[in-house]
Backbone as numpy.savetxt, mean C-alpha at the origin, in Angstrom:
# Nx Ny Nz CAx CAy CAz Cx Cy Cz
-4.84 39.96 -44.76 -5.70 39.85 -43.76 -5.99 41.20 -42.90
-7.12 41.58 -42.76 -7.24 42.91 -42.15 -7.01 42.83 -40.65
-6.69 44.09 -40.05 -6.43 44.08 -38.72 -7.62 43.68 -37.87
-8.85 43.99 -38.30 -10.12 43.68 -37.56 -10.15 42.19 -37.51
-9.81 41.45 -38.67 -9.95 39.94 -38.62 -8.93 39.38 -37.70
-7.82 39.84 -37.64 -6.67 39.30 -36.79 -7.07 39.59 -35.43
-7.61 40.65 -35.07 -8.07 40.98 -33.63 -9.19 40.01 -33.34
-10.14 39.74 -34.19 -11.22 38.85 -33.97 -10.57 37.56 -33.66
-9.70 37.07 -34.33 -9.16 35.62 -34.12 -8.48 35.67 -32.80
-7.67 36.65 -32.38 -7.04 36.67 -31.13 -8.02 36.66 -29.96
-9.11 37.37 -30.14 -10.11 37.45 -29.01 -10.72 36.03 -28.88
-11.06 35.39 -30.09 -11.60 34.05 -29.99 -10.67 32.98 -29.32
-9.35 33.08 -29.69 -8.40 32.27 -28.97 -8.26 32.42 -27.62
-8.20 33.73 -27.17 -8.08 33.90 -25.70 -9.33 33.47 -24.93
-10.55 33.47 -25.61 -11.80 33.03 -24.83 -11.85 31.41 -24.96
-11.39 30.80 -26.02 -11.56 29.28 -26.13 -10.46 28.59 -25.52
-9.12 29.04 -25.51 -8.06 28.20 -24.97 -8.10 28.06 -23.50
-8.41 29.23 -22.77 -8.45 29.12 -21.27 -9.50 28.16 -20.94
-10.64 28.15 -21.69 -11.74 27.24 -21.32 -11.33 25.84 -21.53
-10.53 25.53 -22.59 -10.10 24.14 -22.93 -9.21 23.67 -21.83
-8.29 24.59 -21.37 -7.33 24.35 -20.40 -7.78 23.93 -19.05
-9.06 24.71 -18.86 -9.76 24.34 -17.47 -10.54 23.13 -17.60
-10.91 22.53 -18.74 -11.55 21.41 -18.83 -10.72 20.04 -18.71
-9.46 20.21 -18.57 -8.58 19.17 -18.60 -8.12 18.83 -16.96
-8.52 17.72 -16.47 -8.14 17.49 -15.01 -6.76 17.24 -14.84
-6.26 17.48 -13.64 -4.83 17.27 -13.40 -4.46 15.88 -13.66
-3.19 15.61 -13.86 -2.56 14.24 -14.04 -2.74 13.56 -12.75
-3.09 12.23 -12.64 -3.16 11.48 -11.48 -1.91 11.26 -10.70
-2.00 10.82 -9.46 -0.75 10.34 -8.62 -0.86 8.86 -8.69
0.31 8.29 -9.38 0.23 6.88 -9.63 1.05 6.18 -8.42
0.49 4.97 -8.07 1.22 4.20 -7.20 1.35 2.74 -7.83
2.24 1.96 -7.46 2.29 0.53 -8.00 3.34 -0.30 -7.32
3.49 -1.53 -7.47 4.56 -2.32 -6.94 4.03 -3.81 -7.05
4.90 -4.71 -6.29 4.69 -5.97 -6.22 3.67 -6.43 -5.16
3.14 -7.52 -5.22 2.12 -8.01 -4.20 2.60 -9.35 -3.72
2.66 -9.57 -2.41 3.08 -10.71 -1.76 1.93 -11.24 -0.76
1.43 -12.35 -0.89 0.46 -12.99 -0.03 1.26 -13.55 1.17
0.66 -13.96 2.39 1.26 -14.49 3.52 2.15 -15.62 3.01
3.25 -15.85 3.82 4.25 -16.84 3.69 5.01 -16.67 2.30
5.11 -15.33 2.06 5.94 -15.05 0.78 5.53 -15.62 -0.54
4.22 -15.65 -0.49 3.65 -16.33 -1.84 3.51 -15.12 -2.67
4.16 -15.08 -3.78 3.98 -13.87 -4.83 2.82 -14.02 -5.68
2.20 -12.97 -5.85 1.08 -12.87 -6.81 1.64 -12.61 -8.24
1.30 -13.50 -9.09 1.94 -13.30 -10.47 0.72 -13.07 -11.44
1.13 -12.53 -12.55 0.02 -12.35 -13.59 -0.19 -13.73 -14.32
-1.35 -13.81 -14.86 -1.73 -15.10 -15.34 -0.72 -15.56 -16.48
-0.33 -14.67 -17.20 0.66 -14.94 -18.26 2.09 -15.47 -17.82
2.47 -14.88 -16.59 3.88 -15.21 -16.13 3.82 -16.41 -15.18
2.61 -16.81 -14.72 2.55 -17.77 -13.72 2.91 -19.16 -14.16
2.77 -19.40 -15.43 3.22 -20.76 -15.95 4.65 -21.13 -15.76
5.51 -20.11 -15.90 7.04 -20.21 -15.97 7.64 -19.89 -14.52
6.91 -19.71 -13.64 7.45 -19.31 -12.20 7.73 -20.49 -11.35
8.91 -20.70 -10.88 9.39 -21.85 -10.12 8.99 -21.65 -8.62
9.19 -20.38 -8.14 8.81 -20.06 -6.78 7.30 -20.11 -6.57
6.91 -20.23 -5.24 5.46 -20.20 -4.95 4.87 -18.98 -5.32
3.60 -19.12 -5.95 2.95 -18.04 -6.47 1.48 -18.30 -6.66
0.70 -17.29 -6.84 -0.73 -17.46 -7.16 -0.97 -16.45 -8.28
-2.04 -16.79 -9.04 -2.40 -15.94 -10.16 -3.00 -14.72 -9.65
-3.01 -13.65 -10.57 -3.64 -12.40 -10.07 -5.09 -12.30 -10.62
-5.61 -13.27 -11.34 -6.86 -13.18 -11.95 -7.95 -12.71 -11.20
-8.02 -13.13 -10.02 -9.17 -12.94 -9.04 -8.97 -11.66 -8.14
-7.95 -10.89 -8.35 -7.66 -9.76 -7.46 -8.00 -8.44 -8.11
-8.56 -7.50 -7.32 -8.90 -6.22 -7.56 -8.09 -5.29 -6.48
-7.44 -4.28 -6.99 -6.63 -3.39 -6.09 -7.26 -2.03 -6.29
-7.57 -1.38 -5.05 -8.19 -0.07 -5.07 -7.59 0.86 -3.97
-7.72 2.12 -4.19 -7.35 3.21 -3.32 -8.59 3.89 -3.02
-8.87 4.17 -1.73 -10.03 4.93 -1.36 -9.75 5.82 -0.18
-10.68 6.66 0.22 -10.64 7.42 1.37 -10.40 6.49 2.60
-9.95 6.95 3.75 -9.83 6.11 4.91 -11.08 5.55 5.42
-12.22 6.19 5.16 -13.63 5.53 5.49 -14.08 4.55 4.51
-13.31 4.37 3.56 -13.81 3.32 2.45 -14.53 3.87 1.37
-14.82 5.10 1.31 -15.56 5.75 0.25 -14.56 5.99 -0.97
-15.10 5.62 -2.07 -14.28 5.62 -3.34 -14.00 7.16 -3.82
-12.92 7.31 -4.44 -12.64 8.52 -5.19 -13.53 8.66 -6.40
-13.60 9.78 -6.95 -14.46 9.85 -8.20 -13.60 10.76 -9.23
-13.07 9.99 -10.41 -13.33 8.65 -10.72 -12.66 7.61 -9.79
-13.12 6.39 -9.72 -12.63 5.39 -9.04 -11.16 5.03 -9.27
-10.27 4.90 -8.08 -8.96 4.59 -8.30 -8.76 3.08 -7.99
-8.55 2.22 -9.10 -8.51 0.84 -9.05 -7.76 0.25 -10.17
-7.21 -0.93 -9.87 -6.56 -1.74 -10.92 -7.45 -3.21 -10.79
-8.22 -3.29 -11.85 -9.12 -4.45 -11.91 -8.69 -5.38 -13.13
-7.62 -5.06 -13.83 -7.36 -5.90 -14.99 -6.17 -6.68 -14.89
-5.82 -7.15 -13.68 -4.59 -7.92 -13.43 -3.31 -7.17 -13.39
-2.19 -7.82 -13.12 -0.80 -7.22 -13.00 -0.30 -7.08 -14.39
0.77 -6.05 -14.50 1.33 -5.75 -15.72 2.46 -6.79 -16.08
3.29 -6.68 -17.00 4.31 -7.51 -17.46 5.41 -7.69 -16.42
5.53 -6.71 -15.50 6.48 -6.84 -14.30 5.93 -7.45 -13.20
4.74 -7.97 -13.24 3.95 -8.49 -12.05 3.71 -7.54 -11.01
3.47 -6.15 -11.56 3.11 -5.11 -10.56 1.64 -4.71 -10.80
0.97 -4.42 -9.78 -0.32 -3.57 -9.95 -0.01 -2.11 -10.18
-0.94 -1.43 -10.71 -0.75 0.01 -10.91 -2.18 0.78 -10.71
-2.05 1.77 -10.00 -3.41 2.52 -9.70 -3.15 4.07 -9.79
-3.98 4.61 -10.64 -3.88 6.08 -10.81 -4.90 6.66 -9.91
-4.46 7.57 -8.90 -5.27 8.22 -7.94 -5.63 9.49 -8.56
-6.96 9.80 -8.74 -7.46 11.01 -9.37 -7.10 12.31 -8.40
-6.58 13.26 -8.79 -6.29 14.48 -8.06 -7.36 15.57 -8.07
-7.64 16.03 -6.87 -8.74 17.02 -6.67 -8.64 18.30 -7.55
-9.53 18.82 -8.29 -9.70 20.06 -8.92 -11.09 20.47 -8.64
-11.24 21.76 -8.31 -12.50 22.26 -7.87 -13.59 21.94 -8.89
-13.45 22.33 -10.09 -14.48 22.12 -11.02 -14.47 20.82 -11.80
-13.43 20.40 -12.40 -13.27 19.23 -13.16 -13.13 17.89 -12.41
-12.68 17.93 -11.29 -12.55 16.77 -10.42 -12.70 16.90 -9.05
-13.98 17.33 -8.60 -14.13 17.51 -7.10 -14.07 16.32 -6.31
-14.18 15.07 -6.96 -14.09 13.95 -6.16 -12.69 13.28 -6.13
-11.71 13.93 -6.47 -10.34 13.41 -6.43 -9.71 13.64 -5.15
-8.51 13.15 -5.05 -7.73 13.11 -3.63 -6.94 14.46 -3.54
-6.76 15.03 -2.37 -5.77 16.12 -2.21 -4.41 15.63 -1.88
-3.41 16.06 -2.61 -2.09 15.67 -2.35 -1.59 15.92 -0.90
-1.08 14.83 -0.30 -0.72 14.87 1.05 -1.67 14.25 2.04
-2.97 14.04 1.49 -3.93 13.50 2.38 -3.63 11.91 2.54
-4.18 11.34 3.54 -4.09 9.81 3.73 -5.18 9.09 2.97
-4.68 8.02 2.37 -5.68 7.20 1.68 -5.39 5.75 2.01
-6.24 4.84 1.63 -6.19 3.51 2.00 -6.04 2.54 0.78
-5.12 1.66 0.76 -4.99 0.71 -0.36 -5.80 -0.52 0.08
-6.76 -0.99 -0.73 -7.49 -2.15 -0.39 -7.41 -3.12 -1.50
-7.31 -4.43 -1.07 -7.20 -5.56 -1.90 -8.32 -6.51 -1.70
-8.86 -7.03 -2.93 -9.99 -7.91 -3.03 -9.70 -9.07 -3.67
-9.97 -10.29 -3.22 -9.71 -11.57 -3.88 -11.07 -12.38 -3.95
-11.67 -12.55 -5.09 -12.91 -13.29 -5.31 -14.00 -12.50 -4.45
-14.08 -11.20 -4.56 -14.96 -10.31 -3.84 -14.82 -10.25 -2.50
-13.88 -10.78 -1.87 -13.66 -10.84 -0.39 -12.34 -9.81 -0.12
-12.57 -8.97 0.86 -11.53 -7.99 1.13 -10.49 -8.66 2.03
-9.23 -8.40 1.55 -8.02 -9.07 2.24 -7.47 -7.91 3.26
-6.68 -8.45 4.11 -5.99 -7.44 5.10 -4.58 -7.03 4.54
-4.45 -5.73 4.42 -3.17 -5.09 3.95 -2.26 -5.11 5.22
-1.15 -5.77 5.25 -0.29 -5.85 6.34 0.79 -4.71 6.14
1.27 -4.50 5.07 2.37 -3.55 4.63 1.97 -2.97 3.35
1.80 -1.57 3.35 2.08 -0.57 4.41 0.96 -0.87 5.38
1.27 -0.58 6.68 0.41 -0.91 7.75 -1.09 -0.45 7.56
-1.98 -1.27 7.66 -3.37 -0.97 7.52 -3.60 -0.40 6.02
-2.79 -0.51 5.21 -2.88 0.01 3.81 -2.72 1.52 3.62
-2.29 2.10 4.65 -2.29 3.64 4.69 -1.18 4.19 3.91
-1.37 5.07 3.00 -0.41 5.76 2.18 -0.70 7.25 2.07
0.24 8.12 1.87 0.02 9.47 1.51 0.05 9.70 0.10
-1.13 10.32 -0.34 -1.33 10.70 -1.72 -0.24 11.68 -2.23
0.35 11.36 -3.39 1.40 12.18 -3.99 0.86 13.39 -4.74
1.75 14.11 -5.21 1.32 15.29 -6.08 0.86 14.73 -7.55
0.16 15.62 -8.21 -0.23 15.44 -9.61 1.02 14.99 -10.42
0.92 13.86 -11.21 1.98 13.51 -11.96 3.05 12.54 -11.39
3.03 12.51 -9.96 4.08 11.65 -9.29 3.78 10.15 -9.35
4.86 9.45 -9.22 4.93 7.95 -9.33 5.43 7.51 -7.93
4.73 6.73 -7.23 5.36 6.21 -5.91 5.23 4.77 -5.91
6.41 4.04 -5.66 6.43 2.63 -5.47 5.89 2.18 -4.18
4.97 1.31 -4.13 4.25 0.85 -2.89 4.03 -0.68 -3.09
5.01 -1.46 -2.48 4.75 -2.88 -2.48 3.83 -3.32 -1.40
3.07 -4.34 -1.73 1.97 -4.70 -0.76 2.30 -6.08 -0.20
2.14 -6.20 1.20 2.06 -7.47 1.76 0.56 -7.72 2.30
-0.04 -8.92 1.91 -1.51 -8.98 2.19 -1.63 -10.32 2.88
-2.69 -10.45 3.55 -3.11 -11.78 4.11 -4.58 -12.03 4.05
-4.94 -13.27 3.98 -6.46 -13.60 3.91 -6.95 -13.58 5.31
-7.78 -12.74 5.71 -8.30 -12.58 7.07 -8.96 -13.79 7.44
-9.59 -14.55 6.62 -10.36 -15.79 6.96 -9.47 -17.11 7.21
-8.15 -16.93 6.92 -7.41 -18.10 7.12 -6.85 -18.20 8.56
-6.99 -17.16 9.33 -6.59 -17.34 10.68 -4.98 -16.97 11.01
-4.27 -16.87 10.03 -2.85 -16.71 10.19 -2.58 -15.18 10.49
-1.53 -14.86 11.22 -1.20 -13.51 11.65 0.17 -13.25 11.02
0.34 -12.16 10.23 1.65 -11.85 9.77 2.05 -10.52 10.39
3.20 -10.47 11.10 3.68 -9.24 11.72 4.60 -8.56 10.79
4.46 -7.22 10.95 5.43 -6.44 10.17 6.89 -6.25 10.86
7.88 -6.00 10.22 9.12 -5.95 10.77 9.21 -5.06 12.02
8.61 -4.02 11.86 8.64 -3.00 13.06 7.99 -3.74 14.35
6.91 -4.38 14.01 6.26 -5.07 15.25 7.10 -6.15 15.77
7.88 -6.93 14.89 8.84 -7.99 15.37 9.87 -7.27 16.12
10.54 -6.27 15.60 11.54 -5.43 16.36 11.24 -5.12 17.74
9.90 -4.55 17.80 9.41 -4.14 19.26 9.25 -5.34 20.06
8.80 -6.43 19.52 8.58 -7.69 20.38 10.00 -8.21 20.82
10.91 -8.16 20.01 12.33 -8.63 20.46 12.77 -7.67 21.51
12.79 -6.32 21.28 13.21 -5.43 22.24 12.50 -5.56 23.67
11.26 -5.82 23.58 10.47 -5.97 24.97 10.82 -7.42 25.61
11.16 -8.32 24.76 11.61 -9.60 25.35 12.95 -9.55 26.04
13.92 -8.78 25.37 15.21 -8.67 25.87 15.14 -7.82 27.20
14.30 -6.69 27.23 14.25 -5.92 28.30 13.64 -6.77 29.48
12.75 -7.61 29.24 11.99 -8.44 30.27 12.86 -9.48 30.81
13.65 -10.21 30.08 14.35 -11.38 30.42 15.93 -11.34 30.56
16.37 -10.10 30.22 17.85 -9.82 30.27 18.26 -9.52 31.73
18.47 -10.53 32.55 18.73 -10.47 33.87 20.26 -9.81 33.82
21.13 -10.12 33.14 22.50 -9.70 33.20 22.54 -8.19 32.68
21.54 -7.74 32.12 21.50 -6.24 31.56 22.65 -5.92 30.52
22.84 -6.99 29.84 24.02 -6.95 28.72 23.44 -6.78 27.32
22.21 -6.65 27.24 21.50 -6.55 25.90 21.23 -7.83 25.29
21.73 -8.99 25.78 21.52 -10.36 25.23 20.76 -11.25 26.24
20.23 -12.29 25.67 19.61 -13.32 26.41 20.46 -14.64 26.38
21.19 -14.94 27.41 21.97 -16.12 27.35 21.24 -17.31 27.69
21.95 -18.53 27.76 21.16 -19.82 28.02 20.52 -19.74 29.39
21.16 -19.37 30.38 20.68 -19.30 31.70 19.41 -18.50 31.82
19.41 -17.27 31.19 18.46 -16.31 31.20 17.17 -16.92 30.42
17.52 -17.77 29.36 16.40 -18.37 28.50 15.82 -19.50 29.23
16.56 -20.25 30.08 15.93 -21.30 30.87 15.13 -20.59 32.00
15.69 -19.40 32.53 14.89 -18.77 33.67 13.53 -18.32 32.96
13.60 -17.74 31.78 12.33 -17.31 31.34 11.32 -18.58 30.98
11.85 -19.61 30.48 11.08 -20.84 30.14 10.55 -21.27 31.50
11.20 -21.33 32.56 10.72 -21.74 33.82 9.56 -20.90 34.41
9.68 -19.64 34.19 8.59 -18.72 34.81 7.40 -18.81 33.84
7.58 -19.09 32.56 6.60 -19.28 31.55 5.62 -20.50 32.06
6.27 -21.46 32.34 5.68 -22.70 32.75 5.12 -22.84 34.13
5.54 -21.72 34.95 5.00 -21.56 36.34 5.98 -21.93 37.27
7.30 -22.04 36.98 8.32 -22.45 38.08 9.25 -21.25 38.07
9.11 -20.52 39.17 10.06 -19.42 39.39 11.34 -19.83 40.18
12.56 -19.40 39.53 13.68 -19.71 40.11 14.77 -18.61 39.88
15.62 -18.31 40.93 16.67 -17.28 40.69 17.62 -17.61 39.73
18.18 -16.80 39.17 19.20 -16.91 38.03 20.43 -16.13 38.52
21.64 -16.88 38.38 22.85 -16.33 38.69 23.34 -15.54 37.48
23.38 -14.33 37.60 23.51 -13.38 36.33 25.20 -13.27 36.16
25.88 -13.91 37.10 27.45 -13.63 36.78 27.94 -14.33 35.66
């Protein structure tokens, strides 16, 4: 093979292969995990639901999606619309931004929203709070378990952080003895005030 032919092949490779490399978008950032509806009702895949003894509902009517905080979809759309996998987990691949090949993707480190739909109705994501997550790097895999509730059923589910804050506030308000605990006398005092009967409490 002549030197001129080898040189020509090398030039062609240098021209083609960088172009091919540029045409491949970055690997997505993957999230996934278990899904729990209010009152610890687990969402199960249709295949697994027949053999589950604990409370559960089928995943058949659920769609899981990740979008910008304003609700605008990424491009390509980041969603899981084909049910849970064999581990009863949803899985979503979030496209990562690249100037030319994937301008509609997410930037690593930016905030995104996990959204859940059941029968075309959007549910409330309680955990992570308001569905907010941080997009990982290209090729990352981040576990994100979801706790969701049906906004239309009127029930309210508090996160553990909210419960801890409520307990701390109650102790601060009703702990007459300032010992970090609410004893029987303090509890009775709190109850009396709640029903409109104020009475002093001996904190000794």
